[in-house]
Each structure stands twice: as structure tokens, then as C-alpha cells.
Amino acid sequence: MSSSRRLFFALPLPDSLQQQVIRWRAGAFAPQDGRPVAAANLHLTLAFLGEVSSQKEAALKRLAGRISQPGFSLQLDDLGHWPRPGVVWLGCKRAPRGLLQLAEMLRSQAARSGCYQSPLPFHPHITLLRAAVRPVALPPATPGWSLPVTHFSLYQSSFDNGRTRYHPLEQWALS
């Protein structure tokens, strides 16, 4: 019986941007709006993989290593609330082509490897708050941060001591 891990491909946020987002979020939302995502867990998911065996993980890593794509930059200039899953998110009004291509390649490879991929269109976002099931007053504007993307990473999601933690396992540079 092989072991499995809960995995996903994502774009990490640089530490400086993480801290800017955390400071802005603290002033933009009330404590009752939802549960803040830990700074270290802020990321933009490209492809969720679910529970993956070590054999499938190795295959997905090989496929990810074959991706050859230039880096790109995206503007974090959109904000929204999905009441049903209880998520307040930060995203981009116009996703750059490089982001859409990278997500599509990773999602396609994941699907071909047997990892279920949602039929919903890719909506690039960074989850800011969870358990936001009541109406949330969104700030009228976001700071419009720029996120330079020079690499993407494979993460493991684990639940330790009552907290979800995301651990980067490997990263791949964009050319």
C-alpha cells in the first residue's frame, strides 16, 4: 500500500507581499467577517491535485519539470466574496495569458494523471478569509499589488494540531 499526500500546484507570494497583504487585510475587514488565512498559507492555486500516491506525485513532478514558459506579472486588483464556500478572495481583473497557460498546462497534466479537475473555469485568486458565510462589506478598492511570477511550486496540505499548513515540496523556474 503506497502512501499518499494532499497536493496542489500554486504560485507563492514573496514574503514582503505576504506582509503587505496581511497589514491591508487587518484594516480592511472586521474580525467577524471571517477567519484570516495565515500569512505563510497565502498562495494562488494553479491546480488542485487532491490525495496523490507517491508514484503519481513523481510523475506529476516530471511533467511539471518539462514546462517551459516565460515568467509574467499579474496585478492583484480585484476582490470578491463567495458566500457558499465562505471565502473572501483577492484576485486579478484581467488574468495574464502566461498565468492562464500555466494553469491550463498543470490542470491538463493533472487530469491526464487521474487527478480530478473541477469543470468550473479557472478563477485565479488568493484566499484571504475563510468561514465568511455572512455578507461581507468589501473595501471599495484594492491596493493593486503587482505579483512578479518567476516560478511555481508543488505544495503539500497537512492538518497539524488543529491547523492547516501548506508545505512547499519543490519549485520550478519559469524562463
Coordinates of C-alpha atoms in Angstrom, one line a residue:
M1 CA 0.0 0.0 0.0
S2 CA 1.6 3.3 -1.1
S3 CA 1.3 6.4 1.0
S4 CA -0.4 9.5 -0.4
R5 CA -0.3 13.2 0.3
R6 CA -2.8 16.0 -0.4
L7 CA -1.1 18.2 -3.0
F8 CA -1.5 21.2 -5.2
F9 CA 0.4 23.4 -7.6
A10 CA 0.5 27.1 -6.8
L11 CA 2.2 30.4 -7.0
P12 CA 3.8 31.5 -3.8
L13 CA 3.7 35.1 -2.6
P14 CA 7.0 36.8 -1.8
D15 CA 7.4 37.4 2.0
S16 CA 7.2 41.2 1.5
L17 CA 3.9 40.9 -0.4
Q18 CA 2.5 38.5 2.2
Q19 CA 3.2 41.1 4.9
Q20 CA 1.6 43.9 2.9
V21 CA -1.5 41.8 2.2
I22 CA -1.8 40.9 5.9
R23 CA -1.5 44.5 7.1
W24 CA -4.0 45.7 4.5
R25 CA -6.4 42.8 5.3
A26 CA -6.3 43.7 9.1
G27 CA -7.5 47.2 8.3
A28 CA -9.9 46.3 5.6
F29 CA -12.0 43.6 7.3
A30 CA -13.7 43.2 10.7
P31 CA -12.9 40.2 12.8
Q32 CA -16.5 38.9 12.4
D33 CA -16.1 38.8 8.6
G34 CA -14.2 35.5 8.6
R35 CA -11.2 33.6 9.7
P36 CA -7.9 35.0 8.3
V37 CA -5.7 32.7 6.3
A38 CA -2.2 32.6 7.9
A39 CA 0.4 34.6 6.1
A40 CA 2.5 31.6 5.3
N41 CA -0.5 29.9 3.7
L42 CA -1.2 32.7 1.2
H43 CA -0.9 31.5 -2.4
L44 CA -2.6 31.4 -5.7
T45 CA -3.6 27.8 -6.6
L46 CA -2.9 26.7 -10.2
A47 CA -4.1 23.1 -10.0
F48 CA -5.5 21.2 -7.0
L49 CA -4.4 17.5 -7.1
G50 CA -6.1 16.0 -4.0
E51 CA -4.8 12.8 -2.5
V52 CA -1.8 11.7 -4.6
S53 CA 0.2 8.5 -4.3
S54 CA 4.0 8.8 -4.3
Q55 CA 4.1 7.2 -7.7
K56 CA 1.7 9.7 -9.2
E57 CA 3.5 12.5 -7.4
A58 CA 6.8 11.5 -9.0
A59 CA 5.1 11.5 -12.5
L60 CA 3.5 14.9 -11.9
K61 CA 6.8 16.4 -10.8
R62 CA 8.5 15.1 -14.0
L63 CA 5.7 16.6 -16.1
A64 CA 6.0 20.0 -14.2
G65 CA 9.7 20.0 -14.9
R66 CA 9.1 19.8 -18.6
I67 CA 7.1 23.1 -18.6
S68 CA 9.0 25.8 -20.5
Q69 CA 7.3 29.1 -20.2
P70 CA 8.4 32.7 -19.7
G71 CA 7.7 34.4 -16.4
F72 CA 5.0 37.0 -16.2
S73 CA 3.5 39.6 -13.8
L74 CA -0.1 39.9 -12.6
Q75 CA -2.0 42.7 -10.9
L76 CA -3.8 41.9 -7.7
D77 CA -6.6 44.4 -8.3
D78 CA -9.9 42.5 -7.7
L79 CA -11.7 41.5 -4.6
G80 CA -14.7 39.2 -4.0
H81 CA -16.7 37.1 -1.7
W82 CA -18.1 33.6 -2.4
P83 CA -20.7 33.2 0.4
R84 CA -21.4 29.5 -0.2
P85 CA -17.8 28.3 0.3
G86 CA -17.3 31.2 2.8
V87 CA -14.3 32.7 1.0
V88 CA -13.1 36.3 0.6
W89 CA -10.5 36.5 -2.1
L90 CA -8.0 38.8 -3.8
G91 CA -7.5 38.3 -7.5
C92 CA -6.9 39.9 -10.8
K93 CA -9.5 41.6 -13.1
R94 CA -7.5 40.5 -16.2
A95 CA -5.5 37.4 -15.8
P96 CA -2.3 37.5 -17.9
R97 CA -2.0 35.0 -20.7
G98 CA 1.0 33.4 -19.0
L99 CA -1.0 32.6 -15.9
L100 CA -3.8 31.1 -17.8
Q101 CA -1.5 29.0 -19.9
L102 CA 0.5 27.7 -16.9
A103 CA -2.7 26.8 -15.0
E104 CA -4.1 25.0 -18.1
M105 CA -1.0 23.0 -18.6
L106 CA -0.9 21.9 -15.0
R107 CA -4.6 21.2 -14.8
S108 CA -4.4 19.2 -18.1
Q109 CA -1.4 17.1 -16.9
A110 CA -3.2 16.5 -13.5
A111 CA -6.4 15.3 -15.3
R112 CA -4.4 13.0 -17.6
S113 CA -2.7 11.6 -14.5
G114 CA -6.0 10.8 -12.9
C115 CA -6.4 13.8 -10.6
Y116 CA -10.0 15.2 -10.7
Q117 CA -10.1 18.7 -12.0
S118 CA -13.2 20.9 -11.4
P119 CA -15.2 21.7 -14.6
L120 CA -15.5 25.3 -13.4
P121 CA -13.3 27.8 -15.2
F122 CA -10.0 28.7 -13.6
H123 CA -10.5 31.8 -11.4
P124 CA -7.1 33.0 -10.2
H125 CA -7.4 34.1 -6.6
I126 CA -5.7 34.2 -3.2
T127 CA -8.0 33.2 -0.3
L128 CA -7.8 36.0 2.4
L129 CA -10.6 34.8 4.7
R130 CA -12.4 31.5 5.3
A131 CA -15.7 30.9 7.1
A132 CA -17.0 34.2 5.6
V133 CA -20.6 33.0 5.3
R134 CA -22.4 36.2 6.3
P135 CA -22.4 39.2 4.0
V136 CA -19.0 40.9 4.0
A137 CA -18.5 44.6 3.3
L138 CA -15.8 44.7 0.7
P139 CA -13.4 47.7 0.6
P140 CA -14.1 49.9 -2.5
A141 CA -10.7 49.2 -3.9
T142 CA -7.6 47.0 -3.5
P143 CA -4.1 48.3 -3.4
G144 CA -3.4 46.8 -6.8
W145 CA -0.2 45.0 -5.9
S146 CA 2.0 43.6 -8.7
L147 CA 3.0 39.9 -8.3
P148 CA 6.0 39.0 -10.4
V149 CA 5.9 35.3 -11.2
T150 CA 9.3 33.7 -11.8
H151 CA 8.4 30.1 -10.6
F152 CA 5.7 27.9 -9.5
S153 CA 5.6 25.3 -6.7
L154 CA 4.2 22.0 -5.6
Y155 CA 2.7 22.1 -2.1
Q156 CA 1.5 19.6 0.4
S157 CA -1.5 20.4 2.6
S158 CA -1.5 18.9 6.0
F159 CA -3.6 19.3 9.1
D160 CA -1.5 19.5 12.3
N161 CA -2.6 20.5 15.8
G162 CA -5.9 21.9 14.6
R163 CA -4.3 24.0 11.8
T164 CA -4.0 23.6 8.1
R165 CA -0.4 24.1 6.9
Y166 CA 1.0 24.3 3.4
H167 CA 4.5 23.0 2.9
P168 CA 6.4 23.7 -0.4
L169 CA 7.9 20.5 -1.7
E170 CA 9.5 21.6 -4.9
Q171 CA 9.6 24.6 -7.3
W172 CA 10.3 25.1 -11.0
A173 CA 11.6 28.2 -12.6
L174 CA 9.9 30.0 -15.5
S175 CA 12.3 31.0 -18.2

